Amino acid sequence: MNDALTFRPATAEDAELLAEMERQTIAHPWPLSAVASHLTSPVGEGLLLLCGGRPAGYLLLRVIPPEFEVLRVGVLPSLRRRGLGQALLRRALSDLRDRGCTDGYLEVRVSNAAALALYRRLGWVGCGARPRYYTDPVEDALCMRLRLPPQRQDGD
Ligand SMILES: CC(C)(COP(=O)(O)OP(=O)(O)OC[C@H]1O[C@@H](n2cnc3c(N)ncnc32)[C@H](O)[C@@H]1OP(=O)(O)O)[C@@H](O)C(=O)NCCC(=O)NCCS
Protein backbone atom coordinates (compact mmCIF):
# COMPACT_ATOMS: atom_id res chain seq x y z
CA MET A 1 0.00 0.00 0.00
CA ASN A 2 1.21 3.50 -0.81
CA ASP A 3 1.26 5.33 2.51
CA ALA A 4 2.96 8.48 1.23
CA LEU A 5 1.82 11.57 3.11
CA THR A 6 0.86 14.68 1.16
CA PHE A 7 -0.68 17.96 2.26
CA ARG A 8 -2.89 20.46 0.51
CA PRO A 9 -4.76 23.59 1.57
CA ALA A 10 -8.49 23.04 2.03
CA THR A 11 -10.75 25.26 -0.09
CA ALA A 12 -14.45 26.05 0.04
CA GLU A 13 -15.00 23.06 -2.29
CA ASP A 14 -13.73 20.80 0.52
CA ALA A 15 -16.46 21.84 2.97
CA GLU A 16 -18.50 18.63 2.58
CA LEU A 17 -15.41 16.44 2.83
CA LEU A 18 -14.26 18.23 5.98
CA ALA A 19 -17.72 18.12 7.56
CA GLU A 20 -17.78 14.37 6.96
CA MET A 21 -14.30 14.03 8.47
CA GLU A 22 -15.51 16.04 11.46
CA ARG A 23 -18.37 13.57 11.93
CA GLN A 24 -15.97 10.62 11.81
CA THR A 25 -13.38 12.22 14.02
CA ILE A 26 -14.76 14.46 16.74
CA ALA A 27 -17.43 13.98 19.39
CA HIS A 28 -19.01 17.38 18.73
CA PRO A 29 -18.60 17.95 15.00
CA TRP A 30 -19.09 21.29 13.33
CA PRO A 31 -22.07 21.17 10.97
CA LEU A 32 -21.48 21.68 7.26
CA SER A 33 -22.63 25.30 7.55
CA ALA A 34 -19.92 26.07 10.12
CA VAL A 35 -17.20 24.37 8.09
CA ALA A 36 -18.31 26.19 4.92
CA SER A 37 -18.47 29.50 6.74
CA HIS A 38 -14.97 28.96 8.13
CA LEU A 39 -13.50 28.13 4.73
CA THR A 40 -15.01 31.23 3.13
CA SER A 41 -13.92 33.56 5.93
CA PRO A 42 -10.98 35.80 5.03
CA VAL A 43 -9.10 34.56 8.09
CA GLY A 44 -10.25 30.93 8.01
CA GLU A 45 -7.87 28.29 6.66
CA GLY A 46 -7.73 24.53 6.42
CA LEU A 47 -5.04 21.98 5.76
CA LEU A 48 -5.75 18.45 4.55
CA LEU A 49 -3.45 15.51 5.11
CA LEU A 50 -3.70 12.72 2.56
CA CYS A 51 -2.27 9.27 3.18
CA GLY A 52 -1.72 7.35 -0.05
CA GLY A 53 -3.90 9.97 -1.75
CA ARG A 54 -6.83 9.49 0.64
CA PRO A 55 -7.99 12.07 3.18
CA ALA A 56 -6.61 11.06 6.58
CA GLY A 57 -6.59 14.19 8.71
CA TYR A 58 -7.24 17.89 8.75
CA LEU A 59 -6.57 21.10 10.57
CA LEU A 60 -8.70 24.24 10.75
CA LEU A 61 -6.98 27.48 11.66
CA ARG A 62 -7.71 31.14 12.09
CA VAL A 63 -4.73 33.15 10.90
CA ILE A 64 -4.18 36.84 11.56
CA PRO A 65 -0.39 37.27 11.52
CA PRO A 66 1.45 37.40 13.81
CA GLU A 67 -1.24 35.39 15.63
CA PHE A 68 -2.99 32.18 14.75
CA GLU A 69 -5.48 29.91 16.43
CA VAL A 70 -5.87 26.16 16.05
CA LEU A 71 -9.62 25.53 15.92
CA ARG A 72 -9.77 21.84 14.97
CA VAL A 73 -7.37 19.01 14.42
CA GLY A 74 -8.52 15.54 13.54
CA VAL A 75 -7.14 12.23 12.31
CA LEU A 76 -9.47 9.43 11.20
CA PRO A 77 -9.80 6.90 14.05
CA SER A 78 -8.29 3.99 12.11
CA LEU A 79 -5.14 6.00 11.38
CA ARG A 80 -4.31 7.32 14.84
CA ARG A 81 -1.03 6.86 16.75
CA ARG A 82 1.00 6.77 13.54
CA GLY A 83 2.33 10.30 13.77
CA LEU A 84 -0.21 11.87 11.41
CA GLY A 85 -1.53 14.43 13.88
CA GLN A 86 2.00 15.46 14.67
CA ALA A 87 2.87 15.66 10.95
CA LEU A 88 -0.16 17.88 10.27
CA LEU A 89 0.65 20.30 13.04
CA ARG A 90 4.36 20.40 12.22
CA ARG A 91 3.62 21.21 8.59
CA ALA A 92 1.17 23.95 9.53
CA LEU A 93 3.53 25.45 12.13
CA SER A 94 6.38 25.55 9.64
CA ASP A 95 4.19 27.32 7.06
CA LEU A 96 2.84 29.74 9.65
CA ARG A 97 6.32 30.63 10.79
CA ASP A 98 7.36 31.33 7.20
CA ARG A 99 4.37 33.71 6.98
CA GLY A 100 5.50 35.68 10.01
CA CYS A 101 3.29 34.10 12.65
CA THR A 102 4.83 33.98 16.11
CA ASP A 103 1.97 33.43 18.56
CA GLY A 104 -0.41 30.50 18.51
CA TYR A 105 -3.44 29.87 20.71
CA LEU A 106 -5.95 27.10 21.19
CA GLU A 107 -8.49 25.72 23.62
CA VAL A 108 -8.91 22.07 24.48
CA ARG A 109 -11.16 20.04 26.76
CA VAL A 110 -9.25 19.20 29.91
CA SER A 111 -10.22 15.51 29.46
CA ASN A 112 -8.89 15.26 25.88
CA ALA A 113 -5.74 13.36 26.79
CA ALA A 114 -4.70 12.60 23.20
CA ALA A 115 -4.93 16.20 22.02
CA LEU A 116 -3.28 17.53 25.17
CA ALA A 117 -0.37 15.10 24.79
CA LEU A 118 0.00 16.00 21.11
CA TYR A 119 0.02 19.73 21.78
CA ARG A 120 2.44 19.44 24.68
CA ARG A 121 4.76 17.32 22.62
CA LEU A 122 4.94 20.13 20.08
CA GLY A 123 5.75 22.74 22.70
CA TRP A 124 2.32 24.18 23.53
CA VAL A 125 1.99 25.28 27.15
CA GLY A 126 -1.03 26.03 29.30
CA CYS A 127 -1.80 29.74 29.65
CA GLY A 128 -5.15 29.78 31.42
CA ALA A 129 -8.46 28.05 31.89
CA ARG A 130 -12.05 28.72 30.90
CA PRO A 131 -14.33 27.16 33.50
CA ARG A 132 -17.35 25.30 32.10
CA TYR A 133 -16.48 26.46 28.60
CA TYR A 134 -17.81 23.33 26.88
CA THR A 135 -21.22 21.71 27.03
CA ASP A 136 -22.41 18.11 26.61
CA PRO A 137 -20.73 17.34 28.92
CA VAL A 138 -19.99 20.59 30.71
CA GLU A 139 -16.25 20.82 31.05
CA ASP A 140 -13.43 23.33 31.47
CA ALA A 141 -11.20 24.38 28.61
CA LEU A 142 -7.47 24.61 28.99
CA CYS A 143 -6.07 27.52 26.99
CA MET A 144 -2.70 26.84 25.42
CA ARG A 145 -0.14 28.99 23.74
CA LEU A 146 2.82 28.37 21.45
CA ARG A 147 5.55 30.86 20.67
CA LEU A 148 7.19 30.25 17.30
CA PRO A 149 10.75 31.38 16.76
CA PRO A 150 10.96 34.42 14.45
CA GLN A 151 10.77 33.98 10.71
CA ARG A 152 13.83 32.56 8.98
CA GLN A 153 15.93 35.15 7.14
CA ASP A 154 17.74 34.51 3.85
CA GLY A 155 21.01 32.81 4.68
CA ASP A 156 19.76 31.33 7.97
C1 LIG B 1 -5.65 14.31 18.80
C2 LIG B 1 -5.42 13.55 17.50
C3 LIG B 1 -5.51 14.53 16.32
C4 LIG B 1 -4.00 12.92 17.53
O1 LIG B 1 -3.74 12.37 16.25
P1 LIG B 1 -2.72 11.16 16.06
O2 LIG B 1 -2.41 11.07 14.60
O3 LIG B 1 -3.24 9.94 16.72
O4 LIG B 1 -1.45 11.69 16.87
P2 LIG B 1 0.05 11.22 16.66
O5 LIG B 1 0.11 9.79 16.25
O6 LIG B 1 0.73 12.20 15.77
O7 LIG B 1 0.60 11.35 18.14
C5 LIG B 1 1.62 12.26 18.47
C6 LIG B 1 1.83 12.21 19.97
O8 LIG B 1 0.68 12.71 20.64
C7 LIG B 1 0.47 11.94 21.83
N1 LIG B 1 -0.79 11.18 21.70
C8 LIG B 1 -1.56 11.02 20.60
N2 LIG B 1 -2.65 10.27 20.89
C9 LIG B 1 -2.55 9.94 22.20
C10 LIG B 1 -3.38 9.20 23.08
N3 LIG B 1 -4.52 8.62 22.67
N4 LIG B 1 -3.00 9.09 24.37
C11 LIG B 1 -1.85 9.67 24.82
N5 LIG B 1 -1.01 10.38 24.02
C12 LIG B 1 -1.38 10.53 22.72
C13 LIG B 1 1.66 11.02 21.96
O9 LIG B 1 2.68 11.73 22.62
C14 LIG B 1 2.00 10.81 20.52
O10 LIG B 1 3.30 10.38 20.31
P3 LIG B 1 3.65 8.79 20.37
O11 LIG B 1 2.63 8.06 19.56
O12 LIG B 1 5.03 8.72 19.81
O13 LIG B 1 3.57 8.44 21.83
C15 LIG B 1 -6.43 12.39 17.34
O14 LIG B 1 -6.44 11.62 18.53
C16 LIG B 1 -7.85 12.84 17.05
O15 LIG B 1 -8.21 13.05 15.88
N6 LIG B 1 -8.67 13.00 18.10
C17 LIG B 1 -10.08 13.41 17.95
C18 LIG B 1 -10.19 14.85 17.53
C19 LIG B 1 -9.79 15.79 18.64
O16 LIG B 1 -10.08 15.57 19.81
N7 LIG B 1 -9.11 16.89 18.25
C20 LIG B 1 -8.63 17.90 19.21
C21 LIG B 1 -9.67 18.93 19.52
S1 LIG B 1 -10.24 19.81 18.08
mmCIF file of C-alpha atoms and ligand atoms in Angstrom:
data_model
loop_
_atom_site.group_PDB
_atom_site.id
_atom_site.type_symbol
_atom_site.label_atom_id
_atom_site.label_comp_id
_atom_site.label_asym_id
_atom_site.label_seq_id
_atom_site.Cartn_x
_atom_site.Cartn_y
_atom_site.Cartn_z
ATOM 1 C CA MET A 1 0.000 0.000 0.000
ATOM 2 C CA ASN A 2 1.208 3.501 -0.809
ATOM 3 C CA ASP A 3 1.257 5.333 2.509
ATOM 4 C CA ALA A 4 2.962 8.482 1.234
ATOM 5 C CA LEU A 5 1.825 11.573 3.106
ATOM 6 C CA THR A 6 0.859 14.682 1.164
ATOM 7 C CA PHE A 7 -0.685 17.964 2.256
ATOM 8 C CA ARG A 8 -2.888 20.457 0.508
ATOM 9 C CA PRO A 9 -4.760 23.589 1.570
ATOM 10 C CA ALA A 10 -8.491 23.042 2.026
ATOM 11 C CA THR A 11 -10.747 25.261 -0.090
ATOM 12 C CA ALA A 12 -14.454 26.045 0.044
ATOM 13 C CA GLU A 13 -15.000 23.055 -2.290
ATOM 14 C CA ASP A 14 -13.734 20.802 0.524
ATOM 15 C CA ALA A 15 -16.460 21.842 2.975
ATOM 16 C CA GLU A 16 -18.501 18.629 2.582
ATOM 17 C CA LEU A 17 -15.411 16.442 2.832
ATOM 18 C CA LEU A 18 -14.262 18.228 5.978
ATOM 19 C CA ALA A 19 -17.720 18.124 7.555
ATOM 20 C CA GLU A 20 -17.779 14.366 6.962
ATOM 21 C CA MET A 21 -14.297 14.030 8.470
ATOM 22 C CA GLU A 22 -15.506 16.036 11.462
ATOM 23 C CA ARG A 23 -18.371 13.569 11.928
ATOM 24 C CA GLN A 24 -15.970 10.623 11.813
ATOM 25 C CA THR A 25 -13.376 12.225 14.024
ATOM 26 C CA ILE A 26 -14.759 14.462 16.741
ATOM 27 C CA ALA A 27 -17.429 13.976 19.389
ATOM 28 C CA HIS A 28 -19.011 17.383 18.727
ATOM 29 C CA PRO A 29 -18.596 17.949 14.997
ATOM 30 C CA TRP A 30 -19.087 21.288 13.332
ATOM 31 C CA PRO A 31 -22.071 21.167 10.967
ATOM 32 C CA LEU A 32 -21.485 21.683 7.260
ATOM 33 C CA SER A 33 -22.633 25.305 7.547
ATOM 34 C CA ALA A 34 -19.925 26.070 10.115
ATOM 35 C CA VAL A 35 -17.198 24.374 8.094
ATOM 36 C CA ALA A 36 -18.309 26.188 4.918
ATOM 37 C CA SER A 37 -18.465 29.504 6.737
ATOM 38 C CA HIS A 38 -14.974 28.959 8.134
ATOM 39 C CA LEU A 39 -13.501 28.126 4.732
ATOM 40 C CA THR A 40 -15.010 31.231 3.127
ATOM 41 C CA SER A 41 -13.916 33.558 5.925
ATOM 42 C CA PRO A 42 -10.976 35.805 5.027
ATOM 43 C CA VAL A 43 -9.101 34.557 8.089
ATOM 44 C CA GLY A 44 -10.249 30.930 8.007
ATOM 45 C CA GLU A 45 -7.871 28.289 6.664
ATOM 46 C CA GLY A 46 -7.729 24.530 6.417
ATOM 47 C CA LEU A 47 -5.042 21.976 5.757
ATOM 48 C CA LEU A 48 -5.746 18.451 4.550
ATOM 49 C CA LEU A 49 -3.446 15.511 5.114
ATOM 50 C CA LEU A 50 -3.699 12.717 2.560
ATOM 51 C CA CYS A 51 -2.272 9.271 3.182
ATOM 52 C CA GLY A 52 -1.715 7.346 -0.049
ATOM 53 C CA GLY A 53 -3.898 9.966 -1.754
ATOM 54 C CA ARG A 54 -6.835 9.488 0.642
ATOM 55 C CA PRO A 55 -7.988 12.067 3.177
ATOM 56 C CA ALA A 56 -6.609 11.055 6.578
ATOM 57 C CA GLY A 57 -6.585 14.191 8.707
ATOM 58 C CA TYR A 58 -7.240 17.890 8.751
ATOM 59 C CA LEU A 59 -6.572 21.098 10.567
ATOM 60 C CA LEU A 60 -8.695 24.238 10.754
ATOM 61 C CA LEU A 61 -6.984 27.476 11.663
ATOM 62 C CA ARG A 62 -7.713 31.145 12.094
ATOM 63 C CA VAL A 63 -4.732 33.148 10.896
ATOM 64 C CA ILE A 64 -4.180 36.844 11.555
ATOM 65 C CA PRO A 65 -0.394 37.266 11.516
ATOM 66 C CA PRO A 66 1.446 37.400 13.815
ATOM 67 C CA GLU A 67 -1.239 35.395 15.627
ATOM 68 C CA PHE A 68 -2.988 32.183 14.754
ATOM 69 C CA GLU A 69 -5.479 29.907 16.434
ATOM 70 C CA VAL A 70 -5.868 26.161 16.046
ATOM 71 C CA LEU A 71 -9.615 25.526 15.923
ATOM 72 C CA ARG A 72 -9.773 21.844 14.969
ATOM 73 C CA VAL A 73 -7.366 19.010 14.424
ATOM 74 C CA GLY A 74 -8.520 15.535 13.545
ATOM 75 C CA VAL A 75 -7.142 12.230 12.307
ATOM 76 C CA LEU A 76 -9.470 9.427 11.204
ATOM 77 C CA PRO A 77 -9.799 6.900 14.053
ATOM 78 C CA SER A 78 -8.289 3.988 12.109
ATOM 79 C CA LEU A 79 -5.137 6.000 11.377
ATOM 80 C CA ARG A 80 -4.308 7.324 14.836
ATOM 81 C CA ARG A 81 -1.028 6.865 16.755
ATOM 82 C CA ARG A 82 0.997 6.769 13.540
ATOM 83 C CA GLY A 83 2.333 10.296 13.767
ATOM 84 C CA LEU A 84 -0.214 11.874 11.414
ATOM 85 C CA GLY A 85 -1.533 14.435 13.881
ATOM 86 C CA GLN A 86 1.998 15.459 14.665
ATOM 87 C CA ALA A 87 2.868 15.661 10.945
ATOM 88 C CA LEU A 88 -0.162 17.875 10.269
ATOM 89 C CA LEU A 89 0.654 20.296 13.035
ATOM 90 C CA ARG A 90 4.357 20.403 12.224
ATOM 91 C CA ARG A 91 3.622 21.213 8.587
ATOM 92 C CA ALA A 92 1.175 23.948 9.532
ATOM 93 C CA LEU A 93 3.529 25.452 12.126
ATOM 94 C CA SER A 94 6.378 25.555 9.639
ATOM 95 C CA ASP A 95 4.187 27.320 7.057
ATOM 96 C CA LEU A 96 2.836 29.743 9.651
ATOM 97 C CA ARG A 97 6.323 30.628 10.795
ATOM 98 C CA ASP A 98 7.356 31.330 7.197
ATOM 99 C CA ARG A 99 4.374 33.713 6.983
ATOM 100 C CA GLY A 100 5.503 35.683 10.010
ATOM 101 C CA CYS A 101 3.286 34.099 12.646
ATOM 102 C CA THR A 102 4.833 33.975 16.113
ATOM 103 C CA ASP A 103 1.965 33.428 18.562
ATOM 104 C CA GLY A 104 -0.411 30.497 18.515
ATOM 105 C CA TYR A 105 -3.435 29.873 20.710
ATOM 106 C CA LEU A 106 -5.948 27.098 21.189
ATOM 107 C CA GLU A 107 -8.492 25.716 23.621
ATOM 108 C CA VAL A 108 -8.909 22.072 24.479
ATOM 109 C CA ARG A 109 -11.159 20.044 26.755
ATOM 110 C CA VAL A 110 -9.251 19.197 29.909
ATOM 111 C CA SER A 111 -10.220 15.515 29.459
ATOM 112 C CA ASN A 112 -8.889 15.264 25.882
ATOM 113 C CA ALA A 113 -5.735 13.356 26.793
ATOM 114 C CA ALA A 114 -4.704 12.598 23.202
ATOM 115 C CA ALA A 115 -4.934 16.202 22.021
ATOM 116 C CA LEU A 116 -3.280 17.528 25.166
ATOM 117 C CA ALA A 117 -0.368 15.104 24.791
ATOM 118 C CA LEU A 118 -0.002 15.996 21.113
ATOM 119 C CA TYR A 119 0.017 19.729 21.780
ATOM 120 C CA ARG A 120 2.444 19.443 24.684
ATOM 121 C CA ARG A 121 4.765 17.316 22.617
ATOM 122 C CA LEU A 122 4.941 20.134 20.076
ATOM 123 C CA GLY A 123 5.747 22.741 22.698
ATOM 124 C CA TRP A 124 2.317 24.184 23.529
ATOM 125 C CA VAL A 125 1.986 25.282 27.149
ATOM 126 C CA GLY A 126 -1.034 26.034 29.297
ATOM 127 C CA CYS A 127 -1.796 29.743 29.649
ATOM 128 C CA GLY A 128 -5.152 29.785 31.420
ATOM 129 C CA ALA A 129 -8.458 28.052 31.890
ATOM 130 C CA ARG A 130 -12.049 28.724 30.900
ATOM 131 C CA PRO A 131 -14.334 27.163 33.505
ATOM 132 C CA ARG A 132 -17.352 25.303 32.105
ATOM 133 C CA TYR A 133 -16.481 26.458 28.600
ATOM 134 C CA TYR A 134 -17.809 23.328 26.881
ATOM 135 C CA THR A 135 -21.221 21.705 27.032
ATOM 136 C CA ASP A 136 -22.413 18.114 26.608
ATOM 137 C CA PRO A 137 -20.733 17.340 28.921
ATOM 138 C CA VAL A 138 -19.995 20.587 30.705
ATOM 139 C CA GLU A 139 -16.250 20.822 31.046
ATOM 140 C CA ASP A 140 -13.434 23.327 31.468
ATOM 141 C CA ALA A 141 -11.200 24.382 28.609
ATOM 142 C CA LEU A 142 -7.471 24.609 28.993
ATOM 143 C CA CYS A 143 -6.070 27.520 26.995
ATOM 144 C CA MET A 144 -2.698 26.837 25.423
ATOM 145 C CA ARG A 145 -0.138 28.987 23.739
ATOM 146 C CA LEU A 146 2.823 28.370 21.452
ATOM 147 C CA ARG A 147 5.551 30.863 20.666
ATOM 148 C CA LEU A 148 7.189 30.252 17.305
ATOM 149 C CA PRO A 149 10.753 31.384 16.756
ATOM 150 C CA PRO A 150 10.956 34.417 14.452
ATOM 151 C CA GLN A 151 10.772 33.981 10.714
ATOM 152 C CA ARG A 152 13.830 32.564 8.983
ATOM 153 C CA GLN A 153 15.929 35.155 7.139
ATOM 154 C CA ASP A 154 17.737 34.514 3.846
ATOM 155 C CA GLY A 155 21.013 32.811 4.676
ATOM 156 C CA ASP A 156 19.762 31.332 7.975
HETATM 157 C C1 LIG B 1 -5.645 14.315 18.802
HETATM 158 C C2 LIG B 1 -5.418 13.550 17.503
HETATM 159 C C3 LIG B 1 -5.512 14.528 16.321
HETATM 160 C C4 LIG B 1 -4.005 12.924 17.534
HETATM 161 O O1 LIG B 1 -3.745 12.374 16.255
HETATM 162 P P1 LIG B 1 -2.723 11.160 16.057
HETATM 163 O O2 LIG B 1 -2.412 11.071 14.603
HETATM 164 O O3 LIG B 1 -3.235 9.941 16.719
HETATM 165 O O4 LIG B 1 -1.455 11.685 16.869
HETATM 166 P P2 LIG B 1 0.047 11.224 16.662
HETATM 167 O O5 LIG B 1 0.113 9.787 16.254
HETATM 168 O O6 LIG B 1 0.734 12.198 15.769
HETATM 169 O O7 LIG B 1 0.596 11.350 18.145
HETATM 170 C C5 LIG B 1 1.622 12.255 18.471
HETATM 171 C C6 LIG B 1 1.831 12.211 19.970
HETATM 172 O O8 LIG B 1 0.679 12.710 20.636
HETATM 173 C C7 LIG B 1 0.467 11.943 21.832
HETATM 174 N N1 LIG B 1 -0.794 11.176 21.705
HETATM 175 C C8 LIG B 1 -1.559 11.021 20.599
HETATM 176 N N2 LIG B 1 -2.649 10.268 20.890
HETATM 177 C C9 LIG B 1 -2.555 9.940 22.201
HETATM 178 C C10 LIG B 1 -3.375 9.202 23.081
HETATM 179 N N3 LIG B 1 -4.517 8.617 22.666
HETATM 180 N N4 LIG B 1 -2.998 9.091 24.371
HETATM 181 C C11 LIG B 1 -1.852 9.665 24.818
HETATM 182 N N5 LIG B 1 -1.009 10.379 24.019
HETATM 183 C C12 LIG B 1 -1.377 10.535 22.723
HETATM 184 C C13 LIG B 1 1.656 11.022 21.964
HETATM 185 O O9 LIG B 1 2.683 11.727 22.624
HETATM 186 C C14 LIG B 1 1.997 10.814 20.521
HETATM 187 O O10 LIG B 1 3.303 10.380 20.305
HETATM 188 P P3 LIG B 1 3.652 8.792 20.373
HETATM 189 O O11 LIG B 1 2.627 8.060 19.562
HETATM 190 O O12 LIG B 1 5.032 8.721 19.813
HETATM 191 O O13 LIG B 1 3.570 8.441 21.833
HETATM 192 C C15 LIG B 1 -6.430 12.386 17.341
HETATM 193 O O14 LIG B 1 -6.439 11.622 18.526
HETATM 194 C C16 LIG B 1 -7.845 12.843 17.051
HETATM 195 O O15 LIG B 1 -8.214 13.054 15.881
HETATM 196 N N6 LIG B 1 -8.671 13.003 18.103
HETATM 197 C C17 LIG B 1 -10.076 13.408 17.947
HETATM 198 C C18 LIG B 1 -10.189 14.851 17.525
HETATM 199 C C19 LIG B 1 -9.786 15.788 18.643
HETATM 200 O O16 LIG B 1 -10.075 15.566 19.807
HETATM 201 N N7 LIG B 1 -9.105 16.895 18.253
HETATM 202 C C20 LIG B 1 -8.634 17.899 19.207
HETATM 203 C C21 LIG B 1 -9.672 18.930 19.522
HETATM 204 S S1 LIG B 1 -10.239 19.810 18.084
#
